[in-house]
Short mmCIF file of C-alpha atoms in Angstrom, two decimals:
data_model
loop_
_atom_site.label_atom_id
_atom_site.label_comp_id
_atom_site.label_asym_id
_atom_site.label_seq_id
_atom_site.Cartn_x
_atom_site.Cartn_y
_atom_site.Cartn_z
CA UNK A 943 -9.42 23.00 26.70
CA UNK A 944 -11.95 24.08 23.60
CA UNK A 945 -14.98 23.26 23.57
CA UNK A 946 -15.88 24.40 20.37
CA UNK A 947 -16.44 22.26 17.97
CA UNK A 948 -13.60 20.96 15.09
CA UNK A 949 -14.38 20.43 11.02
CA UNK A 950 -12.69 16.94 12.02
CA UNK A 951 -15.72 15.26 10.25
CA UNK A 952 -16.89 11.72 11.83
CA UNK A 953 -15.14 9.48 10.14
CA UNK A 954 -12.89 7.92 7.36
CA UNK A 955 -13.99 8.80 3.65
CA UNK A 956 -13.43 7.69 0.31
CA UNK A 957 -11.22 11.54 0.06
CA UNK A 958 -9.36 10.71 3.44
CA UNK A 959 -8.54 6.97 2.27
CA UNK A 960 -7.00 8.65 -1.19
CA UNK A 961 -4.96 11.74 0.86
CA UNK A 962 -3.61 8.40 2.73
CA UNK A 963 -2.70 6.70 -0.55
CA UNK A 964 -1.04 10.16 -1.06
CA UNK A 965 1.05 10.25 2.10
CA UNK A 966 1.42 6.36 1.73
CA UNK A 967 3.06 6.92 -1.98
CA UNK A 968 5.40 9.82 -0.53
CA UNK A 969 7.08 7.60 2.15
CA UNK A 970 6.89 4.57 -0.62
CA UNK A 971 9.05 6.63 -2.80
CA UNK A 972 11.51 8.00 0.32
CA UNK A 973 12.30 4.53 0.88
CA UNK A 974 13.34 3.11 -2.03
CA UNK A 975 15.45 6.10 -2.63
CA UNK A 976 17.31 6.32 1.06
CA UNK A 977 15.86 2.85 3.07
CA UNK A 978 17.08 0.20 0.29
CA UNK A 979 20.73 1.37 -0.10
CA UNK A 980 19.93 1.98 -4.25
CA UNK A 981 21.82 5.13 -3.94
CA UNK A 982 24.79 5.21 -1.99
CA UNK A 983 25.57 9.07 -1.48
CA UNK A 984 23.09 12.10 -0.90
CA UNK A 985 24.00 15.87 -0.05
CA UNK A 986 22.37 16.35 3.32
CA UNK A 987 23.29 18.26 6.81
CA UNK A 988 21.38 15.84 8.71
CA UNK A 989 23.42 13.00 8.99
CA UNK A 990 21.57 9.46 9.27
CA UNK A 991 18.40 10.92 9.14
CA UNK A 992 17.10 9.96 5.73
CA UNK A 993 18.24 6.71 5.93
CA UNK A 994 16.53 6.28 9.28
CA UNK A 995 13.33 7.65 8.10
CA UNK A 996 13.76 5.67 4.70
CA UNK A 997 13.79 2.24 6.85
CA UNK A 998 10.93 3.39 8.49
CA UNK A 999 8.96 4.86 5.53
CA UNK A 1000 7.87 1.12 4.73
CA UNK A 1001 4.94 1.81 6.86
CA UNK A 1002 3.58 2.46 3.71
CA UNK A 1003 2.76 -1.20 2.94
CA UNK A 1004 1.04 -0.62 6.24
CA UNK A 1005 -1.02 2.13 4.78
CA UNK A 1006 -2.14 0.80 1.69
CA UNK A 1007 -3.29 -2.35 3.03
CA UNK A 1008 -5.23 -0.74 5.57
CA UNK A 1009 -7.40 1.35 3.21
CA UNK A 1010 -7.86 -1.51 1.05
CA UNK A 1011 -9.27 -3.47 3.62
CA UNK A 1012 -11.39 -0.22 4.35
CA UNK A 1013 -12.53 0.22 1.03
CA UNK A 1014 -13.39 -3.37 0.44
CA UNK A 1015 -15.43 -3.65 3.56
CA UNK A 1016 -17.19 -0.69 2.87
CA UNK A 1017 -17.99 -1.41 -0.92
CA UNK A 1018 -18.04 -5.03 -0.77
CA UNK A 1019 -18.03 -7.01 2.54
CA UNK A 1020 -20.53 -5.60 4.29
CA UNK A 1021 -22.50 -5.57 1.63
CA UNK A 1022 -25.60 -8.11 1.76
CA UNK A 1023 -26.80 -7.27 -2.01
CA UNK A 1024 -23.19 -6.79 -3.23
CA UNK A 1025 -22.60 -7.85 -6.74
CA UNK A 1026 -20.43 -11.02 -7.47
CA UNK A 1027 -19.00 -9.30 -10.82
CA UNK A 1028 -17.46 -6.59 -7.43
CA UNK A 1029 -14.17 -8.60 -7.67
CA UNK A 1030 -13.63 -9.71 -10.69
CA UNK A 1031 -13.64 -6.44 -11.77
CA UNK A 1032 -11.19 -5.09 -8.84
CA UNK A 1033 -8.84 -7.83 -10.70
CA UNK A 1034 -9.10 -6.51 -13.78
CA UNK A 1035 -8.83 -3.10 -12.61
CA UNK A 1036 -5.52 -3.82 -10.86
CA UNK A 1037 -4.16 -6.38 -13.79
CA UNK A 1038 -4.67 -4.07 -16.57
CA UNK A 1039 -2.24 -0.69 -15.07
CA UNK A 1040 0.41 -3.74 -14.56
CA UNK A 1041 0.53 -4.81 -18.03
CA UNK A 1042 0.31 -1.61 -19.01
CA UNK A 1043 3.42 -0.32 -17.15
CA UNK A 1044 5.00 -4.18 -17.97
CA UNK A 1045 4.50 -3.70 -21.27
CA UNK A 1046 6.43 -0.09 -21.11
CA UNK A 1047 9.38 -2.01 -19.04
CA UNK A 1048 9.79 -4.63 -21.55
CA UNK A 1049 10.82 -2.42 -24.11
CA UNK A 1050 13.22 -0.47 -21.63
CA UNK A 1051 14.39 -4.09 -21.47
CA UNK A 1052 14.67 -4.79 -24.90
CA UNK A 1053 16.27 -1.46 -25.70
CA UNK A 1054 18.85 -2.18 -22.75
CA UNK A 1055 19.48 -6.02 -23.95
CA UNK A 1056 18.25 -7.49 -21.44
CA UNK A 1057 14.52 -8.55 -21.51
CA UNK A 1058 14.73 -12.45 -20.65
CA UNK A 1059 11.05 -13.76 -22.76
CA UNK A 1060 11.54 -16.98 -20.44
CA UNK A 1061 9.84 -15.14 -17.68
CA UNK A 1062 7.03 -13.53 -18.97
CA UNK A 1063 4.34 -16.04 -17.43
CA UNK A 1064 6.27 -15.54 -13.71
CA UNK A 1065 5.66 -11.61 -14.44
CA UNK A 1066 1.92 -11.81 -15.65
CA UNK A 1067 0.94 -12.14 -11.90
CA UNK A 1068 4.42 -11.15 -10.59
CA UNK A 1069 4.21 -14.72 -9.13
CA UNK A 1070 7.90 -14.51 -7.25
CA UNK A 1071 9.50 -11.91 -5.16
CA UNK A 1072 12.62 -11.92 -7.43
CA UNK A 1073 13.38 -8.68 -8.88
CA UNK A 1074 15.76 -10.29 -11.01
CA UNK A 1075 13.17 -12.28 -12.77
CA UNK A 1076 10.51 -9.29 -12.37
CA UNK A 1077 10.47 -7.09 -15.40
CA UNK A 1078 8.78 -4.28 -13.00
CA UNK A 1079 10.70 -3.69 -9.90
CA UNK A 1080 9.12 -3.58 -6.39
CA UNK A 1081 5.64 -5.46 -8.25
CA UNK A 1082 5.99 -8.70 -5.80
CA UNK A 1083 2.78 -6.51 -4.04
CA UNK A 1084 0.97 -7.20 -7.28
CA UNK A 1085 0.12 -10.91 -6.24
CA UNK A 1086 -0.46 -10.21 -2.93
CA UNK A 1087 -3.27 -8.09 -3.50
CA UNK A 1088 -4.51 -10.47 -5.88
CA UNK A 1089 -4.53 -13.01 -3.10
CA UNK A 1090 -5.92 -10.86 -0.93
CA UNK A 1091 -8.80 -10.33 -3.12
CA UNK A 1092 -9.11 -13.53 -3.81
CA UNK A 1093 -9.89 -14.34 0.04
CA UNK A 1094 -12.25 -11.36 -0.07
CA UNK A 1095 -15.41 -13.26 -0.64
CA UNK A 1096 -14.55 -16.11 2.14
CA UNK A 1097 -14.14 -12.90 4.64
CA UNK A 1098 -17.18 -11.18 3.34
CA UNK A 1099 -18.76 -15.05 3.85
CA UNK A 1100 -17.72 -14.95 7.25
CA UNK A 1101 -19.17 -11.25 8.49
CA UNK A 1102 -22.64 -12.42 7.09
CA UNK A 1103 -22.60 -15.09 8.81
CA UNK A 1104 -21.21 -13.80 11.69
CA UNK A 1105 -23.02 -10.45 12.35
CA UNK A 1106 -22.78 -10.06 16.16
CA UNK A 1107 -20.07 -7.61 16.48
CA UNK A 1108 -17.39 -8.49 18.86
CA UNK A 1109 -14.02 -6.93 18.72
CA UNK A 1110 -12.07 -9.10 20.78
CA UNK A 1111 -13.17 -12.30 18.57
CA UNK A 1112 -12.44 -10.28 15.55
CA UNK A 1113 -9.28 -9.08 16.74
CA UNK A 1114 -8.47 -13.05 17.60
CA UNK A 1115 -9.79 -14.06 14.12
CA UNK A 1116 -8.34 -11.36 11.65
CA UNK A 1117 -5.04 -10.48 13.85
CA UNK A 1118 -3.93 -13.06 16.43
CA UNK A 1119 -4.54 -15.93 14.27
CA UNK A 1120 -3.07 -15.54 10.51
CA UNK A 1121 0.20 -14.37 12.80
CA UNK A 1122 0.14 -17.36 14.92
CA UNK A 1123 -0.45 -20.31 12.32
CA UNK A 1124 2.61 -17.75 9.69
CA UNK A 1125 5.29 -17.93 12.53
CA UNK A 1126 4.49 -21.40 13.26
CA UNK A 1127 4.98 -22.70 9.37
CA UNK A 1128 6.92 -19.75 8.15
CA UNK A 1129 10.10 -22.22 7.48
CA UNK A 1130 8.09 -23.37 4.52
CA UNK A 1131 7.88 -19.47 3.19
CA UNK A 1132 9.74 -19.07 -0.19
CA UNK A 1133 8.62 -16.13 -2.04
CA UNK A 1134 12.37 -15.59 -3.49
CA UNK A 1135 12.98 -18.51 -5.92
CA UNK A 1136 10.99 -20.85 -8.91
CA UNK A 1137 9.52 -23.43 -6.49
CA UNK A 1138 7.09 -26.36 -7.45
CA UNK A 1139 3.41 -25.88 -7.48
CA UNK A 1140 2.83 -27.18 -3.92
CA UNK A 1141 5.44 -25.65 -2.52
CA UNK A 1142 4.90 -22.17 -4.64
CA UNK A 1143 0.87 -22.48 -3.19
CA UNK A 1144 1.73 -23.26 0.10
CA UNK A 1145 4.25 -20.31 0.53
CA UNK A 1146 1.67 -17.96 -1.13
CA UNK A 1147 -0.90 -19.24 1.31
CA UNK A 1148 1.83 -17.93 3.98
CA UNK A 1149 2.67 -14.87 2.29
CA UNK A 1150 -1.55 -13.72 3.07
CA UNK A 1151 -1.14 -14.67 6.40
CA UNK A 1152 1.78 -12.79 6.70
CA UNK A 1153 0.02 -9.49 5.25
CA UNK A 1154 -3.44 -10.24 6.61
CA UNK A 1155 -3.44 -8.70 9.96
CA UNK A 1156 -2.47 -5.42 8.47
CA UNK A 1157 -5.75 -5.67 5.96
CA UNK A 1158 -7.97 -6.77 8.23
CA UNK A 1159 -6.69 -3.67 9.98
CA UNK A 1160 -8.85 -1.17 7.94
CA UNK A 1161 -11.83 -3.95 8.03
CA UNK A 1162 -11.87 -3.52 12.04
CA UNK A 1163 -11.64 0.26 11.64
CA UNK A 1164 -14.54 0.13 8.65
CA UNK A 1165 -16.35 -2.11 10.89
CA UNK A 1166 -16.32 -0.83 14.27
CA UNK A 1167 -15.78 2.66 12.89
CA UNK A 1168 -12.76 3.51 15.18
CA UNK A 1169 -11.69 6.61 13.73
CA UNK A 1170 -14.59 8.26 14.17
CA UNK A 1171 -14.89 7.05 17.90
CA UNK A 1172 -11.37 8.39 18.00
CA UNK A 1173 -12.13 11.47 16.68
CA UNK A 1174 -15.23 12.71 18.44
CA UNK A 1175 -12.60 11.75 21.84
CA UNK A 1176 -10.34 14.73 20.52
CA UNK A 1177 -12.70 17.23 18.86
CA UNK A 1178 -13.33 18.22 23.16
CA UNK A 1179 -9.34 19.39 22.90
CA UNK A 1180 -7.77 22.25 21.15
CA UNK A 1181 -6.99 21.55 17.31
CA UNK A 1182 -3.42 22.91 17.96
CA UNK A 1183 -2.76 20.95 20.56
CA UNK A 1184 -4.19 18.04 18.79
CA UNK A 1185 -1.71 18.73 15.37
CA UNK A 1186 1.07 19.40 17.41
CA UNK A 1187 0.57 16.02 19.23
CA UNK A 1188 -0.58 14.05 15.68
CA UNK A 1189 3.13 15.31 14.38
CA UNK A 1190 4.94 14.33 17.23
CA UNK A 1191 3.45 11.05 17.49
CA UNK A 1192 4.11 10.26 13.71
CA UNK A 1193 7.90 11.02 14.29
CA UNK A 1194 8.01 9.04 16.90
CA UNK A 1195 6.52 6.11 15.20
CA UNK A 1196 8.97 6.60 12.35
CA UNK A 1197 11.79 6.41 15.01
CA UNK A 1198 10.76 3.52 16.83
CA UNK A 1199 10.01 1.58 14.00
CA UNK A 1200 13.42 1.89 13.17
CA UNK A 1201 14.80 0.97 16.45
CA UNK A 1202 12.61 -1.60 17.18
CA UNK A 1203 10.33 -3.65 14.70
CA UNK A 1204 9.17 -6.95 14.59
CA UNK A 1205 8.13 -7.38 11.12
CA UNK A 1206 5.24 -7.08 10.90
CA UNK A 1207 3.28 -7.59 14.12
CA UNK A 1208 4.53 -4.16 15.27
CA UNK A 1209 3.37 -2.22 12.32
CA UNK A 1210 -0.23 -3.21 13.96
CA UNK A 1211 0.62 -0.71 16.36
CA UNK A 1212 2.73 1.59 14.81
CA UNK A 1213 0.15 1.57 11.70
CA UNK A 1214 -2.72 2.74 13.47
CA UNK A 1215 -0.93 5.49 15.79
CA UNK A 1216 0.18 6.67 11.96
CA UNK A 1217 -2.64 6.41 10.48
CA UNK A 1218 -4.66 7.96 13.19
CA UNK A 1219 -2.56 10.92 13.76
CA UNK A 1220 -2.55 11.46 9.92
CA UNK A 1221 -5.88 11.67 10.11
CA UNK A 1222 -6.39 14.00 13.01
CA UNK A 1223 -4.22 16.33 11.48
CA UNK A 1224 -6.11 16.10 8.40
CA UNK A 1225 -9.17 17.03 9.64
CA UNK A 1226 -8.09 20.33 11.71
CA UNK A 1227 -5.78 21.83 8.97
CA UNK A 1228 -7.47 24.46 7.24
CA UNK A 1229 -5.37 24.09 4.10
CA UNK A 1230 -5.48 21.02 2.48
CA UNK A 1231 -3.74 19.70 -0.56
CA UNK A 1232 -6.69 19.62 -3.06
CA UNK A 1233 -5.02 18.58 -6.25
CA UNK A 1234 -1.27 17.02 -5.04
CA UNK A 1235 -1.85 14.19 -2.72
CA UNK A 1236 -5.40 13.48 -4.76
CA UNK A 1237 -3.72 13.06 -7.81
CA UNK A 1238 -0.52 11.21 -5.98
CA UNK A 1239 -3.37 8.69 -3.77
CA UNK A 1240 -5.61 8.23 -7.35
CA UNK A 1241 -2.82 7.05 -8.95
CA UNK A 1242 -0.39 5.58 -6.14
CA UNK A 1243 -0.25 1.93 -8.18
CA UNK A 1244 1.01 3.57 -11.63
CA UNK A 1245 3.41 5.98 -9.19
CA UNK A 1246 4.52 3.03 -7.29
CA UNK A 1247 4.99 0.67 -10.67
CA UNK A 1248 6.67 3.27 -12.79
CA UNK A 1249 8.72 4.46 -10.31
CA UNK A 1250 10.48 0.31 -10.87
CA UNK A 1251 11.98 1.62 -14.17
CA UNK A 1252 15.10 3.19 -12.35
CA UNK A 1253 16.41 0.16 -10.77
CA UNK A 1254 17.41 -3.38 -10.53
CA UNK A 1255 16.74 -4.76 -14.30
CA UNK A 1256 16.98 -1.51 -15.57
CA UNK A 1257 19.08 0.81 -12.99
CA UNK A 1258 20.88 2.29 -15.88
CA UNK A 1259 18.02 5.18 -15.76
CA UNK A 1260 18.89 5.45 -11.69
CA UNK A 1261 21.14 8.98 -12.38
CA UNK A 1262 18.04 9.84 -14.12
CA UNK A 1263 16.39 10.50 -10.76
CA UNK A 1264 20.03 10.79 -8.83
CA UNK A 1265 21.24 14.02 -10.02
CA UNK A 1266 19.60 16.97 -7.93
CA UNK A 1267 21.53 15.12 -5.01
CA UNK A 1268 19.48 16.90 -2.15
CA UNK A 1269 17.27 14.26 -0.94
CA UNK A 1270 14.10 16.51 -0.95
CA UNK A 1271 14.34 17.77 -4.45
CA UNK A 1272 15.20 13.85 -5.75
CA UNK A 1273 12.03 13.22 -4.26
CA UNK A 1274 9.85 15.93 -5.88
CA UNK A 1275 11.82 15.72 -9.19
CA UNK A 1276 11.19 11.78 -9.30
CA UNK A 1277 7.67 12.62 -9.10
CA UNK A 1278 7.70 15.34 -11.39
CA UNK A 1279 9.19 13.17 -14.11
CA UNK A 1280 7.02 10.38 -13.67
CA UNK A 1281 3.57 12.15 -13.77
CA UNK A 1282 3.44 12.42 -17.45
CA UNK A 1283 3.79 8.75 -18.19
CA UNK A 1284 1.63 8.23 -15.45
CA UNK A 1285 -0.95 10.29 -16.67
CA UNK A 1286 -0.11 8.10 -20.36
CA UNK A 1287 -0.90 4.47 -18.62
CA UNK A 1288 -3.71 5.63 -17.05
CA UNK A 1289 -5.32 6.84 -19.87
CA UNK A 1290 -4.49 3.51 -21.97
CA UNK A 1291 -5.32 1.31 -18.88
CA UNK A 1292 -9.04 2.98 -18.48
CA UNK A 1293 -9.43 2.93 -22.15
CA UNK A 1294 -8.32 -1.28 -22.12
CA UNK A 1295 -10.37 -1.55 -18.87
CA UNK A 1296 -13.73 0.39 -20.28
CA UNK A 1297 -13.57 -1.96 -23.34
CA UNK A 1298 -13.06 -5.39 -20.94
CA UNK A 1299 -16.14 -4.77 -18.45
CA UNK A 1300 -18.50 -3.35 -20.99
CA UNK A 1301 -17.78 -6.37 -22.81
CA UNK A 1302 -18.11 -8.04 -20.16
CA UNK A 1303 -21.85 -6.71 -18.91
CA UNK A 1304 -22.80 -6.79 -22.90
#
């Protein structure tokens, strides 16, 4: 054992929560290119494993939903003084990149023949999981974390009114229950097909539930501060032996996620063994990506958006993205060639976004 003490740092900052985006983005892309059978042959000498750890890379949804609920609780719910403009503003600041990058697909579309104007108020909010009907592949997460921000202020409600901290109650509340009442009314779920109002509200009140658990994730780590707690447990340990332990326990997460999930109750556990070993890692590395995973977390929604344009409505630009054939290199070249355009939408988003709120506070 060391005694000495590790740069692990105390607990989860805004850098940390972007390097997660980062890592998040990474195993987003993996699996749409080897866990969603879009490309059906690869040159590889591991047989199995890419589409093993492509299945599993949709932890990712596990990861980004956890450090939104971290962020939010941070800048927002826990927040007594906290401005009511806070989440209007996250809408607008997630709406804008969409159109943005929607805007860019439709005229892929149009150029391919196939834009269907009949669906542009379904895309606006990417109302139905349909990517037949969704100009911009993979954007059904769109509305969800519109919903989720939504339901922000009724959660930030509830931890002012509630401010004795007590983690099984919370745990009850924020986990146990949005599980509980989804599998009990989940037959009325239908977040693949044009649906009535009623039923179209009712099965986007389900989808939240569904998701929940794995937001209110980062809220209970924001809140009870579980990281650090966690940390400070392994700083008494070798670093070494604490990376080389981190690793192993993210590959085995990957692996049993794959052999056993239970969508998505599991990825409650396998989330924050991920999450937490990323972390640890993180913070007893000496060399740390200072400019990669940054730039990759900063901009994971124009990454993850873009990144659309090469299948379903528009998979005739899939070879685009195909032809290295190695799995590793399609991965690195698919980022490669989408980091100028991303650096174009962000630029036009933040200048559409600048004009709306300072309109807005004028």
């Amino acid at each position: 054992m060391n005694n000495a003490k590790t740069p692990s740092g105390a607990g989860i900052t805004a850098e940390k929560t972007t390097m997660l985006k980062g890592i998040a983005l990474i195993l987003l892309m993996w699996h749409h290119l080897f866990g969603c059978g879009y490309i059906e042959s690869w040159l590889s000498p591991f047989d199995g494993v890419e589409f093993v750890t492509g299945m599993s890379a949709l932890i990712c949804l596990t990861i980004f939903l956890f450090c939104s609920g971290f962020g939010l609780y941070k800048s927002y719910i826990s927040k007594e003084n906290a401005k009511w403009t806070y989440i209007p503003q996250k809408i607008i600041r997630t709406l804008i990149p969409y159109w943005v990058v929607m805007l860019l697909t439709i005229i892929v579309l149009v150029i391919l023949g196939k834009f269907e104007p009949k669906y542009i108020l379904i895309n606006l909010f990417a109302w139905f999981h349909d990517d037949q009907i969704l100009y911009v592949s993979f954007s059904w997460y769109i509305k969800l974390y519109l919903l989720l921000l939504v339901i922000t202020p009724l959660l930030r409600l509830i931890e002012l009114k509630w401010k004795k901290k007590n983690w099984i109650i919370d745990i009850l509340i924020y986990i146990v229950l949005p599980f509980t009442i989804y599998y009990i009314f989940k037959g009325y779920s239908d977040e693949y097909r044009v649906t009535g109002f009623v039923t179209s509200a009712v099965s986007s009140i389900l989808l939240v539930l569904y998701w929940l658990p794995l937001f209110s994730l980062g809220i209970l780590f924001a809140k009870y501060d579980v990281y650090g707690k966690v940390s400070r447990f392994f700083d008494r340990f070798s670093k070494w032996l604490v990376i080389v332990i981190a690793f192993l326990v993210c590959g085995n997460v990957l692996y049993m996620r794959f052999m056993f999930n239970f969508p998505s109750i599991s990825d409650v556990l396998y989330g924050t063994l991920f999450i937490v070993s990323c972390l640890l890692i993180s913070d007893r590395i000496k060399f740390k990506s200072k400019y990669v995973l940054p730039y990759l977390g900063k901009n994971s929604l124009f990454y993850w958006l873009l990144s659309g344009i090469f299948f379903f409505n528009t998979k005739e630009l899939l070879p685009a993205i195909t032809w290295p054939s190695i799995p590793v290199f399609m991965l690195i070249w698919v980022l490669l060639l989408l980091t100028p355009f991303v650096f174009a939408c962000d630029w036009v988003s933040e200048m559409i976004t600048g004009l709306i709120i300072r309109k807005k506070k004028d």
